[in-house]
Coordinates of C-alpha atoms and ligand atoms in Angstrom, one line a residue:
M22 CA 8.8 33.8 16.4
K23 CA 5.0 32.9 16.7
K24 CA 3.5 30.0 18.1
Q25 CA 2.7 27.4 15.5
T26 CA -0.5 27.3 14.1
F27 CA -2.6 24.5 15.3
V28 CA -2.6 21.0 13.7
A29 CA -5.3 18.7 14.3
L30 CA -3.8 15.3 15.1
M31 CA -6.2 12.7 13.2
N32 CA -7.3 9.6 15.3
D33 CA -9.9 8.3 13.0
S34 CA -10.2 5.0 11.2
F35 CA -9.6 6.3 7.7
W36 CA -6.8 8.9 7.9
R37 CA -4.8 7.6 11.0
P38 CA -3.9 4.3 9.4
K39 CA -2.7 6.0 6.5
I40 CA -0.6 8.3 8.7
D41 CA 0.8 5.5 10.7
L42 CA 1.8 3.7 7.6
F43 CA 3.6 6.6 6.2
A44 CA 5.0 7.3 9.5
A45 CA 6.3 3.7 10.2
E46 CA 7.3 2.7 6.7
G47 CA 6.7 5.4 4.1
I48 CA 9.2 8.0 5.7
A49 CA 11.8 5.2 5.7
Y50 CA 10.7 3.9 2.3
Q51 CA 11.1 7.2 0.4
W52 CA 14.2 7.9 2.3
R53 CA 15.9 4.7 0.9
V54 CA 14.6 5.9 -2.5
L55 CA 16.2 9.2 -2.1
N56 CA 19.5 7.5 -1.5
D57 CA 19.0 4.9 -4.1
A58 CA 18.9 2.2 -1.8
E59 CA 15.7 0.6 -2.9
P60 CA 15.7 -2.0 -5.3
G61 CA 13.6 -1.5 -8.4
A62 CA 12.8 2.4 -7.8
A63 CA 13.8 4.8 -10.2
K64 CA 17.1 6.5 -9.5
S65 CA 16.9 9.7 -7.5
H66 CA 20.3 10.8 -6.3
S67 CA 18.6 13.5 -4.3
V68 CA 20.6 13.0 -1.1
R69 CA 23.8 12.6 -2.7
N70 CA 23.4 15.8 -4.7
F71 CA 23.3 17.7 -1.7
K72 CA 26.3 15.8 -0.3
I73 CA 28.3 16.6 -3.5
A74 CA 27.3 20.3 -3.2
A75 CA 28.2 20.5 0.4
G76 CA 31.7 19.1 -0.4
L77 CA 30.9 15.6 1.5
A78 CA 31.1 13.4 -1.4
E79 CA 32.5 13.4 -4.9
G80 CA 30.6 12.9 -8.0
E81 CA 28.0 14.5 -10.5
H82 CA 24.5 16.0 -10.0
Y83 CA 22.0 13.4 -11.2
G84 CA 18.5 14.1 -12.0
K85 CA 16.4 17.1 -13.1
V86 CA 16.8 20.7 -12.2
F87 CA 14.0 20.3 -9.5
Q88 CA 15.6 17.1 -7.8
D89 CA 16.2 19.1 -4.6
S90 CA 12.3 19.3 -4.1
D91 CA 12.1 15.6 -3.5
L92 CA 14.0 15.8 -0.4
A93 CA 12.4 19.0 0.5
K94 CA 8.9 17.2 0.6
W95 CA 10.7 14.4 2.4
I96 CA 11.9 16.8 5.2
E97 CA 8.2 18.4 5.4
A98 CA 6.5 15.0 5.5
A99 CA 9.0 13.6 8.2
S100 CA 8.6 16.7 10.3
Y101 CA 4.7 16.0 10.1
S102 CA 5.2 12.6 11.1
L103 CA 7.0 13.8 14.4
F104 CA 3.5 15.0 15.6
Y105 CA 2.3 11.6 15.5
H106 CA 5.5 9.5 16.4
D107 CA 8.3 11.5 18.0
S108 CA 11.1 9.3 16.7
P109 CA 14.6 10.4 18.1
Q110 CA 16.2 8.5 15.3
L111 CA 14.1 10.5 12.8
R112 CA 15.0 13.8 14.6
S113 CA 18.8 13.1 14.3
R114 CA 18.3 12.0 10.6
L115 CA 16.5 15.3 10.0
E116 CA 19.4 17.2 11.9
E117 CA 21.9 15.2 9.9
V118 CA 20.1 16.3 6.7
I119 CA 19.8 19.8 7.9
G120 CA 23.6 19.8 8.5
I121 CA 24.3 18.9 5.0
L122 CA 22.2 21.6 3.7
E123 CA 24.1 24.0 5.8
K124 CA 27.2 22.9 4.2
A125 CA 25.7 23.0 0.7
Q126 CA 24.5 26.4 1.1
Q127 CA 26.9 28.9 -0.5
S128 CA 28.4 31.8 1.1
D129 CA 26.0 34.4 -0.5
G130 CA 22.9 32.2 0.8
Y131 CA 22.1 30.4 -2.5
L132 CA 21.0 26.7 -2.2
N133 CA 20.7 24.5 -5.1
T134 CA 22.4 21.5 -6.0
Y135 CA 21.8 21.5 -9.8
Y136 CA 23.1 25.0 -10.3
T137 CA 26.0 24.6 -7.8
I138 CA 27.4 21.4 -9.1
K139 CA 26.5 21.4 -12.7
E140 CA 26.1 24.9 -14.2
P141 CA 27.4 27.5 -11.6
E142 CA 27.6 30.1 -14.4
N143 CA 23.9 29.8 -15.3
R144 CA 22.4 30.7 -11.9
F145 CA 19.1 32.4 -12.6
K146 CA 19.7 32.4 -16.3
N147 CA 16.8 30.0 -16.8
I148 CA 13.9 31.5 -14.6
E149 CA 11.5 30.1 -17.0
N150 CA 12.4 26.3 -16.2
G151 CA 15.2 26.2 -14.0
H152 CA 13.1 25.6 -10.8
E153 CA 15.4 27.5 -8.4
L154 CA 12.7 29.4 -6.8
Y155 CA 10.4 26.5 -7.0
C156 CA 13.0 24.2 -5.1
A157 CA 13.6 27.0 -2.7
G158 CA 9.7 27.3 -2.0
H159 CA 9.6 23.6 -1.0
M160 CA 12.5 24.0 1.3
L161 CA 10.9 26.9 2.8
E162 CA 7.9 24.9 3.5
A163 CA 10.1 22.1 4.8
A164 CA 11.6 24.6 7.1
V165 CA 8.3 25.8 8.6
A166 CA 7.0 22.3 8.9
Y167 CA 10.3 21.4 10.8
Y168 CA 10.0 24.6 12.9
D169 CA 6.3 23.6 13.7
A170 CA 7.3 20.1 14.7
T171 CA 10.4 20.7 16.6
G172 CA 10.5 24.4 17.6
S173 CA 13.9 24.5 15.9
S174 CA 14.9 27.5 13.5
R175 CA 17.7 25.7 12.1
L176 CA 16.5 25.0 8.8
L177 CA 14.7 28.3 8.6
N178 CA 17.6 30.1 9.5
I179 CA 19.2 28.5 6.2
L180 CA 16.1 29.7 4.3
S181 CA 16.0 33.1 5.6
R182 CA 19.6 33.6 4.4
E183 CA 18.5 32.3 0.9
V184 CA 15.4 34.7 0.9
D185 CA 17.7 37.6 1.8
Y186 CA 20.0 36.6 -1.2
F187 CA 16.8 36.4 -3.3
L188 CA 15.9 40.0 -2.3
S189 CA 19.2 41.3 -3.5
I190 CA 18.6 39.5 -7.0
F191 CA 15.0 40.3 -7.7
G192 CA 13.2 43.5 -7.8
K193 CA 12.9 46.7 -9.6
N194 CA 16.0 48.5 -8.5
A195 CA 18.8 48.9 -11.0
G196 CA 20.8 45.9 -11.5
Q197 CA 18.3 43.5 -10.2
L198 CA 16.3 40.9 -12.1
D199 CA 12.7 42.1 -12.7
T200 CA 10.8 38.8 -13.3
Y201 CA 9.1 35.9 -11.5
P202 CA 9.6 32.1 -11.3
G203 CA 8.5 30.1 -14.2
H204 CA 7.1 27.5 -11.7
E205 CA 5.2 29.0 -8.9
E206 CA 5.5 27.5 -5.4
I207 CA 7.7 30.0 -3.4
E208 CA 5.1 32.4 -3.3
L209 CA 2.9 30.3 -0.9
A210 CA 5.8 29.3 1.1
L211 CA 6.8 32.7 1.6
A212 CA 3.4 33.5 3.1
K213 CA 3.9 30.6 5.4
A214 CA 7.3 32.0 6.6
F215 CA 5.8 35.2 7.1
E216 CA 3.0 33.6 9.1
R217 CA 5.5 32.1 11.4
T218 CA 8.1 34.7 11.7
G219 CA 6.1 38.0 11.4
D220 CA 9.1 39.2 9.1
E221 CA 7.5 41.3 6.3
K222 CA 10.5 40.5 3.9
Y223 CA 8.8 37.2 3.2
L224 CA 5.4 38.7 2.3
D225 CA 7.0 41.4 0.4
L226 CA 8.7 39.2 -2.0
A227 CA 5.5 36.9 -2.5
E228 CA 3.6 39.9 -3.3
Y229 CA 6.3 41.2 -5.7
F230 CA 6.2 37.7 -7.6
I231 CA 2.3 37.7 -7.4
N232 CA 2.1 41.2 -8.8
S233 CA 4.8 41.0 -11.4
R234 CA 3.4 38.0 -13.2
G235 CA 2.0 38.8 -16.6
V236 CA 2.9 42.5 -15.8
V237 CA 6.6 42.8 -16.4
P238 CA 8.0 40.9 -19.5
G239 CA 10.0 38.8 -17.0
F240 CA 11.5 35.6 -18.6
L241 CA 9.1 36.1 -21.6
A242 CA 11.5 38.7 -22.7
E243 CA 14.3 36.3 -22.8
P244 CA 15.8 35.7 -26.4
G245 CA 14.1 33.0 -28.1
F246 CA 11.2 32.7 -25.6
L247 CA 8.5 33.6 -28.1
S248 CA 10.2 31.9 -31.0
R249 CA 10.0 28.5 -29.5
K250 CA 7.4 26.3 -31.2
E251 CA 6.3 24.1 -28.4
R252 CA 2.6 24.3 -29.1
F253 CA 1.5 24.1 -25.4
R254 CA 4.3 26.1 -23.8
G255 CA 3.3 29.7 -24.5
S256 CA 3.1 32.3 -22.0
D257 CA -0.2 30.8 -20.8
Y258 CA 1.6 27.7 -19.7
Y259 CA 3.3 29.7 -17.2
Q260 CA 0.2 31.7 -16.0
A261 CA 2.0 34.7 -17.6
H262 CA -0.2 35.6 -20.4
A263 CA -1.9 38.3 -18.3
P264 CA -1.9 39.9 -14.9
I265 CA -3.5 37.5 -12.4
R266 CA -6.3 40.4 -11.7
E267 CA -7.3 40.1 -15.5
Q268 CA -7.2 36.3 -16.1
M269 CA -10.7 35.1 -16.6
T270 CA -10.1 31.4 -17.0
A271 CA -7.2 28.9 -15.4
E272 CA -4.6 28.2 -18.0
G273 CA -1.5 26.6 -18.6
H274 CA 0.3 24.0 -16.3
A275 CA -2.2 22.8 -13.7
V276 CA 0.2 22.4 -10.9
R277 CA 1.8 25.8 -11.5
A278 CA -1.4 27.3 -11.7
M279 CA -2.5 25.7 -8.4
Y280 CA 0.5 27.1 -6.7
L281 CA 0.1 30.5 -8.1
F282 CA -3.6 30.6 -7.1
S283 CA -2.7 29.4 -3.5
G284 CA -0.2 31.9 -3.1
A285 CA -2.2 34.6 -4.5
A286 CA -5.0 33.8 -2.1
E287 CA -2.5 34.2 1.0
V288 CA -1.3 37.5 -0.4
A289 CA -5.1 38.5 -1.1
R290 CA -5.8 37.7 2.6
L291 CA -2.7 39.2 4.2
K292 CA -2.8 42.4 2.4
N293 CA -6.6 42.5 2.2
D294 CA -6.2 43.0 -1.5
D295 CA -9.9 42.6 -2.9
S296 CA -9.0 42.8 -6.7
L297 CA -6.9 40.0 -6.1
R298 CA -9.6 38.2 -4.2
Q299 CA -12.1 38.9 -6.8
A300 CA -9.9 37.4 -9.5
L301 CA -9.4 34.3 -7.5
Y302 CA -13.2 33.8 -7.1
R303 CA -13.5 34.1 -10.9
L304 CA -10.6 31.6 -11.5
W305 CA -12.1 29.3 -8.9
D306 CA -15.7 29.2 -10.6
N307 CA -14.0 28.5 -13.9
V308 CA -11.9 25.5 -12.4
T309 CA -14.5 24.1 -10.3
G310 CA -17.4 24.7 -12.7
K311 CA -15.7 23.8 -16.1
R312 CA -12.4 22.3 -15.8
M313 CA -12.2 19.6 -13.0
Y314 CA -12.9 16.1 -12.9
V315 CA -15.5 14.7 -10.6
T316 CA -12.6 13.3 -8.5
G317 CA -11.4 16.9 -8.2
S318 CA -8.4 16.1 -10.2
V319 CA -7.5 19.2 -12.7
G320 CA -5.3 19.4 -15.7
S321 CA -6.7 17.2 -18.3
L322 CA -4.2 17.5 -21.1
K323 CA -1.0 15.5 -21.3
D324 CA 0.9 18.0 -23.5
G325 CA 2.0 20.6 -21.3
E326 CA 0.5 18.9 -18.3
R327 CA -2.1 21.5 -18.2
F328 CA -5.5 22.6 -18.5
S329 CA -7.4 22.2 -21.8
L330 CA -7.6 25.1 -24.0
V331 CA -11.4 24.9 -23.8
D332 CA -13.9 24.5 -21.2
Y333 CA -15.6 21.0 -20.6
D334 CA -12.6 19.1 -22.1
L335 CA -12.3 16.2 -19.5
P336 CA -11.7 12.9 -21.0
P337 CA -11.7 10.1 -18.5
D338 CA -9.4 7.6 -20.1
I339 CA -6.7 9.9 -21.4
A340 CA -6.9 12.4 -18.4
Y341 CA -3.7 13.5 -17.1
A342 CA -5.0 14.8 -13.7
E343 CA -1.7 14.9 -12.0
T344 CA -1.5 13.9 -8.3
C345 CA 0.5 17.1 -7.6
A346 CA -2.3 19.3 -9.3
A347 CA -5.0 17.8 -7.1
I348 CA -2.8 18.4 -4.2
G349 CA -2.5 22.0 -5.4
L350 CA -6.2 22.5 -5.7
A351 CA -6.7 21.3 -1.9
M352 CA -3.9 23.8 -1.1
W353 CA -5.8 26.6 -2.9
A354 CA -9.1 25.7 -1.5
Y355 CA -7.7 25.7 2.1
R356 CA -6.3 29.1 1.4
M357 CA -9.6 30.5 0.0
L358 CA -11.1 29.1 3.2
K359 CA -8.6 31.0 5.3
D360 CA -9.6 34.1 3.8
R361 CA -13.4 33.7 3.6
P362 CA -14.8 30.5 4.9
E363 CA -17.4 29.5 2.5
A364 CA -18.5 25.8 2.5
R365 CA -18.1 25.5 -1.5
F366 CA -14.5 25.8 -1.0
A367 CA -14.3 23.1 1.8
D368 CA -16.7 20.8 -0.5
I369 CA -14.0 21.0 -3.3
M370 CA -11.2 20.6 -0.8
E371 CA -12.8 17.5 0.7
R372 CA -13.6 16.1 -2.5
V373 CA -10.2 16.3 -3.9
L374 CA -8.5 15.0 -0.7
Y375 CA -10.5 11.9 -0.6
N376 CA -10.3 11.2 -4.2
G377 CA -8.1 12.8 -6.7
V378 CA -5.1 13.1 -4.1
L379 CA -5.5 9.8 -2.3
S380 CA -5.8 7.7 -5.7
G381 CA -2.0 8.6 -6.1
V382 CA -0.9 6.3 -3.6
S383 CA -1.4 2.5 -3.3
H384 CA -3.0 1.1 0.0
D385 CA 0.5 -0.2 1.1
G386 CA 1.8 3.3 0.8
R387 CA 4.8 2.5 -1.6
H388 CA 3.3 2.6 -5.2
Y389 CA 2.2 5.8 -7.0
F390 CA 0.4 7.3 -9.9
Y391 CA 1.6 10.5 -11.3
V392 CA -1.6 10.3 -13.7
N393 CA -5.0 9.7 -12.4
P394 CA -7.3 8.3 -15.3
L395 CA -11.2 7.9 -14.4
K396 CA -11.3 5.0 -16.8
I397 CA -8.9 2.3 -17.9
K398 CA -8.7 -0.6 -20.1
P399 CA -5.1 -1.8 -19.5
A400 CA -4.4 -3.5 -23.0
V401 CA -5.5 -0.3 -24.7
A402 CA -3.7 2.1 -22.3
K403 CA -0.6 0.2 -22.7
T404 CA -0.7 0.4 -26.6
R405 CA -2.2 3.4 -27.6
P406 CA 0.0 6.6 -28.3
E407 CA -2.2 9.1 -26.8
S408 CA -2.3 6.9 -23.6
E409 CA 1.2 6.6 -23.3
H410 CA 1.2 8.7 -20.0
V411 CA -1.7 6.3 -18.4
K412 CA -0.4 3.7 -16.4
P413 CA -2.6 0.8 -15.5
S414 CA -0.6 0.2 -12.2
R415 CA 1.2 2.5 -9.5
V416 CA 4.9 2.3 -9.7
K417 CA 7.5 2.5 -7.0
W418 CA 8.9 5.8 -8.0
F419 CA 9.4 8.2 -11.0
G420 CA 12.3 9.9 -12.7
T421 CA 10.5 13.0 -12.3
A422 CA 9.2 12.2 -8.8
C423 CA 7.2 15.3 -7.8
C424 CA 4.1 13.3 -6.8
P425 CA 5.1 10.5 -4.3
P426 CA 6.7 12.8 -1.9
N427 CA 3.9 15.3 -2.4
V428 CA 1.2 13.0 -1.4
M429 CA 3.0 11.8 1.6
R430 CA 3.2 15.2 3.0
T431 CA -0.3 15.9 2.4
V432 CA -1.4 12.9 4.1
L433 CA 0.8 13.3 6.9
G434 CA 0.0 16.9 6.9
I435 CA -3.9 16.3 6.4
G436 CA -4.5 17.6 10.1
S437 CA -3.6 21.3 8.8
Y438 CA -6.6 21.0 6.5
V439 CA -9.3 20.4 9.3
Y440 CA -9.6 24.1 10.6
T441 CA -9.3 27.6 9.7
Q442 CA -9.7 30.2 12.7
K443 CA -10.5 34.2 12.6
D444 CA -10.0 35.2 16.1
D445 CA -12.3 33.2 18.3
D446 CA -14.4 32.1 15.2
I447 CA -13.3 28.4 14.6
Y448 CA -14.2 26.8 11.1
M449 CA -14.3 23.3 11.2
H450 CA -14.0 22.0 7.6
L451 CA -13.4 18.3 7.7
Y452 CA -15.4 15.9 10.0
A453 CA -12.7 13.3 10.3
G454 CA -11.8 12.2 13.9
H455 CA -8.9 14.2 15.7
S456 CA -7.9 16.1 18.5
A457 CA -6.8 19.7 18.1
Q458 CA -5.6 22.4 20.5
I459 CA -6.8 26.0 19.4
M460 CA -5.8 29.4 21.0
T461 CA -8.6 31.7 21.7
A462 CA -8.5 35.1 23.5
R463 CA -9.1 33.7 26.9
G464 CA -6.9 30.4 26.8
E465 CA -6.3 27.3 24.7
L466 CA -9.3 25.1 24.0
Q467 CA -8.8 21.4 23.4
L468 CA -11.2 19.7 21.0
S469 CA -11.6 16.1 20.8
V470 CA -13.6 14.8 18.0
C471 CA -14.9 11.3 17.3
S472 CA -16.1 10.7 13.8
E473 CA -16.7 7.6 11.4
M474 CA -16.2 9.6 8.3
P475 CA -16.5 9.2 5.5
W476 CA -18.4 6.1 6.2
K477 CA -21.1 7.7 8.3
G478 CA -21.9 11.5 8.4
G479 CA -21.2 13.5 11.6
M480 CA -19.3 13.7 14.6
Q481 CA -19.2 14.1 18.4
M482 CA -16.7 16.9 20.0
R483 CA -15.9 17.1 23.5
V484 CA -14.5 20.5 24.4
S485 CA -11.9 21.1 27.4
G486 CA -9.1 23.3 28.3
E487 CA -9.7 26.9 28.7
G488 CA -11.1 29.9 26.8
S489 CA -14.2 29.9 24.8
G490 CA -15.0 30.5 21.0
R491 CA -17.6 30.0 18.5
L492 CA -17.6 26.8 16.5
W493 CA -18.8 27.0 12.8
L494 CA -19.6 23.5 11.3
R495 CA -19.6 23.0 7.7
V496 CA -23.0 21.7 6.4
P497 CA -21.4 19.5 3.4
D498 CA -23.2 19.8 0.0
Y499 CA -23.9 16.1 0.0
A500 CA -25.5 16.3 3.6
R501 CA -29.1 15.4 4.2
G502 CA -31.1 16.2 7.5
F503 CA -28.2 18.1 9.2
A504 CA -28.8 18.0 12.9
L505 CA -26.7 19.7 15.7
S506 CA -27.1 19.5 19.5
K507 CA -25.1 21.1 22.5
N508 CA -24.9 19.3 25.7
G509 CA -28.0 17.0 24.5
N510 CA -30.2 20.0 23.3
D511 CA -30.9 20.6 19.9
E512 CA -29.6 23.7 18.2
N513 CA -30.9 25.9 15.6
I514 CA -29.6 25.3 12.2
Q515 CA -29.0 28.6 10.4
A516 CA -26.1 28.4 8.1
V517 CA -24.1 31.3 7.1
N518 CA -22.0 30.7 3.8
G519 CA -22.7 26.9 4.6
Y520 CA -21.4 27.0 8.3
V521 CA -23.7 26.4 11.3
P522 CA -22.5 28.6 14.4
V523 CA -22.5 27.2 18.1
D524 CA -20.7 28.6 21.0
I525 CA -18.4 26.4 22.7
A526 CA -16.7 26.5 26.3
P527 CA -14.9 23.7 28.2
G528 CA -17.4 20.8 29.3
D529 CA -19.4 21.3 26.2
V530 CA -20.2 18.2 24.0
I531 CA -21.2 19.1 20.5
E532 CA -22.9 16.5 18.2
A533 CA -23.4 16.9 14.6
A534 CA -25.2 14.3 12.5
F535 CA -26.3 14.1 8.8
S536 CA -27.0 11.3 6.3
M537 CA -24.9 11.0 3.2
E538 CA -26.6 8.3 1.2
A539 CA -25.1 7.0 -2.2
Q540 CA -26.4 9.0 -5.2
F541 CA -26.0 9.2 -9.0
V542 CA -24.3 12.4 -10.0
H543 CA -24.7 13.1 -13.8
A544 CA -22.4 14.9 -16.0
N545 CA -22.9 18.1 -18.0
P546 CA -23.7 17.4 -21.6
N547 CA -20.8 19.5 -22.7
V548 CA -18.1 17.0 -21.5
D549 CA -18.5 14.9 -24.7
E550 CA -17.0 11.5 -23.3
I551 CA -19.3 11.4 -20.4
A552 CA -22.4 13.0 -21.5
C553 CA -25.4 10.9 -20.8
K554 CA -23.6 8.9 -18.1
A555 CA -23.4 8.9 -14.3
A556 CA -20.8 8.7 -11.6
V557 CA -21.7 7.3 -8.1
L558 CA -20.7 9.4 -4.9
R559 CA -21.3 8.7 -1.3
G560 CA -20.3 11.6 1.1
P561 CA -17.0 12.9 -0.1
L562 CA -16.0 9.8 -1.9
V563 CA -16.4 9.3 -5.6
Y564 CA -16.8 5.4 -6.2
C565 CA -15.5 3.4 -9.4
A566 CA -16.3 -0.1 -10.6
E567 CA -13.3 -2.4 -10.9
E568 CA -12.9 -5.6 -12.9
A569 CA -11.7 -7.3 -9.6
D570 CA -15.4 -7.1 -8.2
N571 CA -17.3 -7.3 -11.5
F572 CA -16.6 -8.8 -14.9
P573 CA -14.4 -7.6 -18.0
L574 CA -16.3 -5.1 -20.5
L575 CA -17.5 -2.9 -17.7
S576 CA -18.8 -0.5 -20.5
S577 CA -21.4 -3.2 -21.3
F578 CA -23.1 -2.5 -18.1
R579 CA -25.8 0.3 -17.8
A580 CA -27.0 1.7 -14.4
D581 CA -30.5 2.0 -13.6
A582 CA -30.4 5.5 -12.0
K583 CA -33.7 5.3 -10.9
T584 CA -33.0 2.2 -8.7
H585 CA -31.8 2.4 -5.0
I586 CA -28.0 2.0 -4.8
S587 CA -27.3 -0.6 -1.7
E588 CA -24.7 -0.2 0.7
E589 CA -22.8 -2.8 2.9
K590 CA -19.8 -2.9 5.0
A591 CA -16.9 -4.8 3.1
N592 CA -13.9 -6.3 4.7
L593 CA -11.7 -4.7 2.0
F594 CA -8.8 -2.6 2.6
G595 CA -9.3 -2.5 6.4
G596 CA -13.1 -2.0 5.9
I597 CA -15.1 0.1 3.6
V598 CA -18.6 0.9 2.5
R599 CA -19.1 -1.0 -0.9
L600 CA -22.0 0.0 -3.0
T601 CA -23.9 -2.0 -5.5
V602 CA -25.7 -0.7 -8.4
Q603 CA -28.7 -2.2 -10.5
G604 CA -28.9 -2.5 -14.0
D605 CA -28.4 -4.4 -16.9
L606 CA -25.7 -5.9 -19.1
Y607 CA -25.2 -6.4 -22.8
D608 CA -25.1 -10.1 -23.6
A609 CA -21.3 -10.1 -24.7
I610 CA -21.2 -13.8 -24.9
S611 CA -23.5 -14.4 -27.6
W612 CA -21.2 -12.4 -30.2
G613 CA -19.5 -14.7 -32.5
E614 CA -15.8 -14.5 -33.5
G615 CA -15.3 -11.8 -35.9
E616 CA -18.8 -10.3 -35.7
L617 CA -17.9 -6.7 -35.2
Y618 CA -21.4 -5.0 -35.8
R619 CA -24.7 -6.2 -35.8
T620 CA -28.4 -5.1 -36.4
G621 CA -31.3 -5.4 -34.3
A622 CA -32.0 -4.6 -30.7
P623 CA -29.2 -5.9 -28.2
K624 CA -30.2 -8.5 -25.8
R625 CA -29.7 -7.5 -22.4
I626 CA -29.8 -9.3 -19.0
P627 CA -30.4 -7.9 -15.5
A628 CA -27.1 -7.5 -13.7
Q629 CA -25.5 -5.6 -10.9
L630 CA -22.4 -3.8 -10.3
H631 CA -20.1 -3.5 -7.3
M632 CA -18.4 -0.3 -6.7
I633 CA -15.4 0.8 -4.3
P634 CA -14.0 4.1 -3.5
Y635 CA -12.2 5.5 -6.5
S636 CA -9.0 6.2 -4.4
L637 CA -8.7 2.5 -3.8
W638 CA -8.5 1.3 -7.5
N639 CA -5.6 -0.7 -8.6
N640 CA -4.7 -2.5 -5.4
R641 CA -5.6 -5.8 -6.5
G642 CA -3.9 -6.2 -9.9
E643 CA -4.4 -5.0 -13.2
G644 CA -8.1 -4.6 -14.6
E645 CA -10.5 -2.5 -16.1
M646 CA -11.8 0.6 -14.0
A647 CA -14.6 3.0 -14.6
V648 CA -15.9 5.8 -12.7
W649 CA -18.6 7.0 -15.1
L650 CA -21.3 4.5 -16.0
N651 CA -23.7 4.1 -18.9
I652 CA -27.2 4.6 -17.8
I653 CA -30.5 3.3 -18.6
Ligands
ZN25 ZN1 3.6 15.6 -9.5

């Protein structure tokens, strides 16, 4: 087994409190939910399903075909939390869970509660939507995380046996199923397992699934597939409408697409496959240039939880923008960075982590959004049929609960997004404060980083340990006046693909500084609903206006985009930078009852609008929220 890839341990004032909250309460809270012991939360049954499959309990399977993935993500999150708080109780609980999984695994290696308990005769008969390989992928990611955190291969051994079983089932030999999973996920998990174990079987299976999709008919040839009438669930829903190398645009179910591209980026890197790499660059440009919300969320259509069929279709109020899809974009961006460090990937990764991902969880860590709109008027959202998916408040859990454990594993695993490394070239993508241990050719470097991101640009790094390397520091797209010093001496700023290099060795102190003033960001006029509007961004944070800080009828305000946006430290949510925008306000009070329309120029009065980070919206009760502002 290879040594774990390094994980930066966050110690800043932004991520660390969230990590501590999840480690102290979130893990226990979600464990109660998964055991149906949390009053008011939707039923999960996830743990009991495994106990039944293991012969340790009586009963029926409850939940969706992908219910197993909720426990898998919990195991992954709990494993990451051990990096921060090595709890003997949590370790023994994880061992207990793994013991259940060992017993639930069938003699041939198969591990899936739905098809073991409920439909044993239908194993792999619904590759399209059965989610068996999706669940296995999440459990494989959990196994890698558990190995990283504890050094124990116990869970990985279970998954290794299951992958051996998959290798007997899937492939091009006579009698095998020549197909690919309807919901991608296992591909990127297989790549992770390959990186830890060096066992080519994982990579071979990942490559087979990536290369088969859209090439062999797979499940598309199943009786009835093409006769189905579901409008948004054709072959493109599964990214199977064409070989990935020929896909020009991101199509279909957004989470599936993001997970596919993540897995494909791993295969492109590990196999040095340039045709795959070029396809991913093209798809990246399509997603981030034409199909992504300013928050980094993707997948605007509710029907099919998918990308719109056309570019620039990004409605803010009926956005789908699933939390899992935002997480998927961060995962993809990170894997693009592993292959080729270019700051444009990190800019998006940071944007989506700080906005579209974090909006999925409340400040108390116990309430979640599945759907992440950029505008809400609660009374309308609750009553319009086309807004049915848009909730004005986060909830405790969902019947389809993919998002809550996904956001928890992402926050607890945020340290894995900070760096990528190629030999002794160390690329730092995120400036948040942390400590990290990085193996170089001549020893292990310890990096200790202080930072006030996302409130103040820059960081100070102290280098200790052994070895040496070249640190590449990202120049964020929003940074102004980027300056770099080493041991008090200014360094030349010569960025390559958005990264500035500086040689580091023990004893060095590296300081980077840049300003990141709040600024208006205007929308492409092709995006109909937000044409001629502007959002406010400061550093990586997208801001929003909430009724709680302002007034109802947020859309009656017009921002003056030519004026300065003022900043102040506010004692909200543990301390934030609050913004105030100048503008004017429609005089709504003068309108009489029943006066729906009026001629003559509207009367406007000078006004200002307070804004908070978008990810923090809806932590003070229901109310209007808007990211995009009318401008004068
Ligand atoms: Zn989800």
